[in-house]
Short mmCIF file of C-alpha atoms in Angstrom, two decimals:
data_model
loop_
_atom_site.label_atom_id
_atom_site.label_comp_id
_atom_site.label_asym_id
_atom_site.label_seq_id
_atom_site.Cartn_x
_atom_site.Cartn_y
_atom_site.Cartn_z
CA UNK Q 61 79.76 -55.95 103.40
CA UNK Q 62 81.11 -52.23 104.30
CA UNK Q 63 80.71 -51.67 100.10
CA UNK Q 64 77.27 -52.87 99.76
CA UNK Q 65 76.58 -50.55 102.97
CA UNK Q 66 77.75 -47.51 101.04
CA UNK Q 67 76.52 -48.23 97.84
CA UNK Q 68 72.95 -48.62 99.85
CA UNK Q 69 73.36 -44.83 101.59
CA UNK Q 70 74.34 -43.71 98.09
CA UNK Q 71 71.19 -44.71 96.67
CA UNK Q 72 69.05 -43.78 99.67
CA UNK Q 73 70.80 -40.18 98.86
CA UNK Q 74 69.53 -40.63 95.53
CA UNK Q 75 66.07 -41.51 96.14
CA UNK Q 76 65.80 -38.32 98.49
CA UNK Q 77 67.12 -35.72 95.57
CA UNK Q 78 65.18 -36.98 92.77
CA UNK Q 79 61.91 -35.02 93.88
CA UNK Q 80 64.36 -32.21 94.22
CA UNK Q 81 65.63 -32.99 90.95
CA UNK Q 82 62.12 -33.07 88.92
CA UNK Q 83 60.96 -29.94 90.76
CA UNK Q 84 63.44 -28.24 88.76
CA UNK Q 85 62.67 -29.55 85.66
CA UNK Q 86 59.65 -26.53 84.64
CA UNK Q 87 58.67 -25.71 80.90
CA UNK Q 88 61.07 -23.65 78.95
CA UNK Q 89 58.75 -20.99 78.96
CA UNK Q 90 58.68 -21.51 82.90
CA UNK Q 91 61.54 -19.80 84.94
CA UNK Q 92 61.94 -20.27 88.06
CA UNK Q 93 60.99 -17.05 90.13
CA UNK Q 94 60.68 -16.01 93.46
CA UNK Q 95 58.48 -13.10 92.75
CA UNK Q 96 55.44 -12.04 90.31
CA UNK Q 97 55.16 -9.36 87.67
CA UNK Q 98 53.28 -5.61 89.11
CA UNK Q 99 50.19 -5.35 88.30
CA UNK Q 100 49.01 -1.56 87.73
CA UNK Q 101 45.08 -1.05 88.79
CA UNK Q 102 45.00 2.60 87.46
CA UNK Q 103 46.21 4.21 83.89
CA UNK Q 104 46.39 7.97 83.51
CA UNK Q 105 46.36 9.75 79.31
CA UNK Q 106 46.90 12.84 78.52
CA UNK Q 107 45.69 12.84 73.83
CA UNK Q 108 45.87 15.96 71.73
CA UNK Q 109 42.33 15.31 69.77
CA UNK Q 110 40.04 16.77 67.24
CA UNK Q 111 36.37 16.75 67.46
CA UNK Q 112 33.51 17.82 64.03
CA UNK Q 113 31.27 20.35 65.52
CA UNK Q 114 27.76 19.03 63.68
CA UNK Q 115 25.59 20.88 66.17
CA UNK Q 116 26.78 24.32 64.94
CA UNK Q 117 24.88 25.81 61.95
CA UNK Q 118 27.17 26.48 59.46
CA UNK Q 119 30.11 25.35 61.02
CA UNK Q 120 32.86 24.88 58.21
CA UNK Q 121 35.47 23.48 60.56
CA UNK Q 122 35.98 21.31 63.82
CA UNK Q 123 37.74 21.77 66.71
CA UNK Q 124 41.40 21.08 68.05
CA UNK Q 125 41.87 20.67 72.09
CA UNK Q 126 42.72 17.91 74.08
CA UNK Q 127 41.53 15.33 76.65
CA UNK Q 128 42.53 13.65 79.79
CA UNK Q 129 41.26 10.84 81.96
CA UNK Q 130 41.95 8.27 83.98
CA UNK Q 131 41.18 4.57 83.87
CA UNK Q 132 40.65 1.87 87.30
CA UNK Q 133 41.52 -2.07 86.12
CA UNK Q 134 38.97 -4.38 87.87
CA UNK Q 135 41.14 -7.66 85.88
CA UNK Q 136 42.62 -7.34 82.89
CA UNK Q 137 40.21 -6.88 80.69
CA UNK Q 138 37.71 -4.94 82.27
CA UNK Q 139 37.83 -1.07 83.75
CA UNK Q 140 35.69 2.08 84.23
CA UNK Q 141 37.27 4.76 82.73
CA UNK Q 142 36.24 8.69 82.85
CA UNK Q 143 37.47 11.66 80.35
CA UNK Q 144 37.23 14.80 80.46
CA UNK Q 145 37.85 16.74 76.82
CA UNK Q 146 37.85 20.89 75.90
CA UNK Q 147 38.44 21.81 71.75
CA UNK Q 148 38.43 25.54 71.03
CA UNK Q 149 41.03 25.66 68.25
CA UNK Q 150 39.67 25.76 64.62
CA UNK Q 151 40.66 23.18 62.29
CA UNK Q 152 40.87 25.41 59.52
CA UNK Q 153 40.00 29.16 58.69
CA UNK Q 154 39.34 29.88 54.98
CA UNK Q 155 35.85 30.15 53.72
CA UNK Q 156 34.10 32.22 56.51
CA UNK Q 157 35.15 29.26 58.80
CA UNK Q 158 32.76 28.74 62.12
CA UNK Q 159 30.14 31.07 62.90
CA UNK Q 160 30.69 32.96 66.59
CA UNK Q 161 33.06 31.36 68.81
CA UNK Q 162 32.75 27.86 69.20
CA UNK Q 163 34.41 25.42 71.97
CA UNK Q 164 33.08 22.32 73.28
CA UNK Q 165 33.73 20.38 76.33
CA UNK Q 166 32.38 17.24 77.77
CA UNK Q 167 32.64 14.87 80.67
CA UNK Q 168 31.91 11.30 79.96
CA UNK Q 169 32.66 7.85 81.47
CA UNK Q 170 31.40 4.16 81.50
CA UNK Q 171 32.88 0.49 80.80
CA UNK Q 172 36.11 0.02 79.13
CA UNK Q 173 37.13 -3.08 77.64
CA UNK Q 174 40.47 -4.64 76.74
CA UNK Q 175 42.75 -7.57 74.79
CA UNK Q 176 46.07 -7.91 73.78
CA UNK Q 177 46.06 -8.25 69.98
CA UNK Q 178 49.88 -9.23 68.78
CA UNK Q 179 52.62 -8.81 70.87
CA UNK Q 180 53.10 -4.91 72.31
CA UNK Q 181 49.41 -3.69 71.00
CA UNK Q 182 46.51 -3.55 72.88
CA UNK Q 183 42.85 -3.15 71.68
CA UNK Q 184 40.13 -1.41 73.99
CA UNK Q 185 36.26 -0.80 73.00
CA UNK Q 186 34.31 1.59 75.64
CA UNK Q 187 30.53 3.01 76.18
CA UNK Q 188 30.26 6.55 77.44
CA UNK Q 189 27.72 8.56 79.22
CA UNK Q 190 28.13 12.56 80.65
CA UNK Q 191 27.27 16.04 79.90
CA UNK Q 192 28.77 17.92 77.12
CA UNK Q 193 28.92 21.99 76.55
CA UNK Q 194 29.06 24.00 73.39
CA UNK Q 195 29.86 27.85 74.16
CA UNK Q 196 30.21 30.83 71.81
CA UNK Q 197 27.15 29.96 70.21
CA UNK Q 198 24.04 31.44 72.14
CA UNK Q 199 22.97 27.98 72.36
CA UNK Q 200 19.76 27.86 74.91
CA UNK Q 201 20.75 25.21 76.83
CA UNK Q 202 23.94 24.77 75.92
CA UNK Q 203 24.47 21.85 78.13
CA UNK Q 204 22.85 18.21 76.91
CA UNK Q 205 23.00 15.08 78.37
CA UNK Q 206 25.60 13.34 75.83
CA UNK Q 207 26.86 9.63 75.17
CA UNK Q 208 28.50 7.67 72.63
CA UNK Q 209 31.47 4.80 72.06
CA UNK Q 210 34.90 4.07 70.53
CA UNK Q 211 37.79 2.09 70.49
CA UNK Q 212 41.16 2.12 69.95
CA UNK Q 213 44.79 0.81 70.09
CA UNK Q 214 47.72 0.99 72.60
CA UNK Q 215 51.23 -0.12 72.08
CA UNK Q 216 52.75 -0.55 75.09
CA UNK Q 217 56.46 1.02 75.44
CA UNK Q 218 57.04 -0.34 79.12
CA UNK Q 219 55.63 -1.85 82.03
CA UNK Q 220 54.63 2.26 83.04
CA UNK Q 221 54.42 4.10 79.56
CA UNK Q 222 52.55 3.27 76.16
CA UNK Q 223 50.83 5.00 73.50
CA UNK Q 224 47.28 5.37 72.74
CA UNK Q 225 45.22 6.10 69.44
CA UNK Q 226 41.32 6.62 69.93
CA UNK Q 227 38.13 7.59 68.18
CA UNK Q 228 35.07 7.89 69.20
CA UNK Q 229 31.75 9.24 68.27
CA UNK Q 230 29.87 11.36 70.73
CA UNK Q 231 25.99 12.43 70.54
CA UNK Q 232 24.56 15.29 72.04
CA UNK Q 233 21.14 17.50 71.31
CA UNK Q 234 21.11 21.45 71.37
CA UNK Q 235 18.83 23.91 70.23
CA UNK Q 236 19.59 25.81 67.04
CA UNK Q 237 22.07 28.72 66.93
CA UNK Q 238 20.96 32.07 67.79
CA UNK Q 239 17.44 30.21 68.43
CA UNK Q 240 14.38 32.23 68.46
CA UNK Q 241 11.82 32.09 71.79
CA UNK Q 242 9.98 29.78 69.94
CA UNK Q 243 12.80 27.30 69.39
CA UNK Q 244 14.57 27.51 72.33
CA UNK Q 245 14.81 24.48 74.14
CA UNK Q 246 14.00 22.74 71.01
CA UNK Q 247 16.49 20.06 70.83
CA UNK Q 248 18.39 18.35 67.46
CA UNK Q 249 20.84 15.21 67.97
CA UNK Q 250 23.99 15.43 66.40
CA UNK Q 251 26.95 12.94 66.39
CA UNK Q 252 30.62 14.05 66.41
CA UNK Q 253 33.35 12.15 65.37
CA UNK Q 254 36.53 12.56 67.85
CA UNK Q 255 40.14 11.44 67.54
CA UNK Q 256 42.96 11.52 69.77
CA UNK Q 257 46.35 10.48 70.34
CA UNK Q 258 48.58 10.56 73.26
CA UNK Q 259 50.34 9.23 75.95
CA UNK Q 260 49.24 6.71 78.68
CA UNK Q 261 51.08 6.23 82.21
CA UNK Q 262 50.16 3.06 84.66
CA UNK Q 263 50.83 3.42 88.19
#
């Protein structure tokens, strides 16, 4: 009688750790954790880039300079992003190069979005809309309304740091170079190709 007794509040033990027992049993892939990885909601880069210089006459070379922006995560594939880029450098200098003394800057922002692609790398596509400036030119205006798009990739070095690889292609419309009276304010579109590279920090 006393066995059968214990051998009941043995299995009564039993019957009380097996939910215990299956709660432990997660996928491999599955650890158990008391906590959850940080998620980052802003990115700040800081690329060396070039950009062509197509609405200079005679322009033989682009420009060298550099951008910087900042990007807000709504999810993870979605974000706003705004950049802010200045090139005076010439690419080159044999052959007359650039007329005057170019240098552009712009500020542009709009959409950004994102996807993982294979392991560490990141893709990102992005829509942009801002002013942009060409000086050293006697441009009249020589501010336009300006938008474009690009892409790019990011390989991601640590939860904070990664590097980033972009291009993009930027339209603006100025008047000629040195315009007359009665072509100022007579706009042309141009495109520019940009590329950059850089670093990227999340915080």
């Amino acid at each position: 009688m006393k066995s059968e007794f214990q051998i009941s509040i043995l299995a009564a033990i039993a019957a009380a750790l097996m939910p215990l027992a299956a709660a432990g049993q997660l996928a491999p892939e599955r650890s158990p954790s008391t906590g959850t990885a940080p998620t980052y909601k802003w990115e700040a880069f800081a690329l060396a880039g070039y950009t062509s210089l197509n609405q200079v006459n005679l322009s033989r070379y682009g420009l060298i300079g550099g951008r910087a922006g900042a990007t807000r995560d709504f999810g993870k594939h979605v974000g706003i992003t705004a950049i802010g880029s200045y090139y005076k450098l010439p690419a080159g200098k044999g052959g007359g190069g650039n007329p005057g003394d170019p240098s552009v800057y712009s500020g542009l922002a709009g959409p950004e979005f994102r996807a993982n692609i294979y392991g560490n790398f990141d893709g990102f596509l992005h829509g942009l809309l801002g002013v942009e400036h060409t000086g050293g030119e006697h441009i009249t205006p020589n501010i336009s309304f300006a938008g474009g798009f690009g892409g790019g990739l990011v390989y991601n070095m640590s939860q904070h740091w990664a590097l980033r690889a972009s291009g993009d292609r930027v339209g603006a419309a100025f008047s000629l170079s040195n315009n007359t009276p009665q072509l100022a304010y007579s706009p042309h579109l141009h495109w520019n190709a940009r590329g950059e590279f850089g670093v990227v920090f999340r915080f």
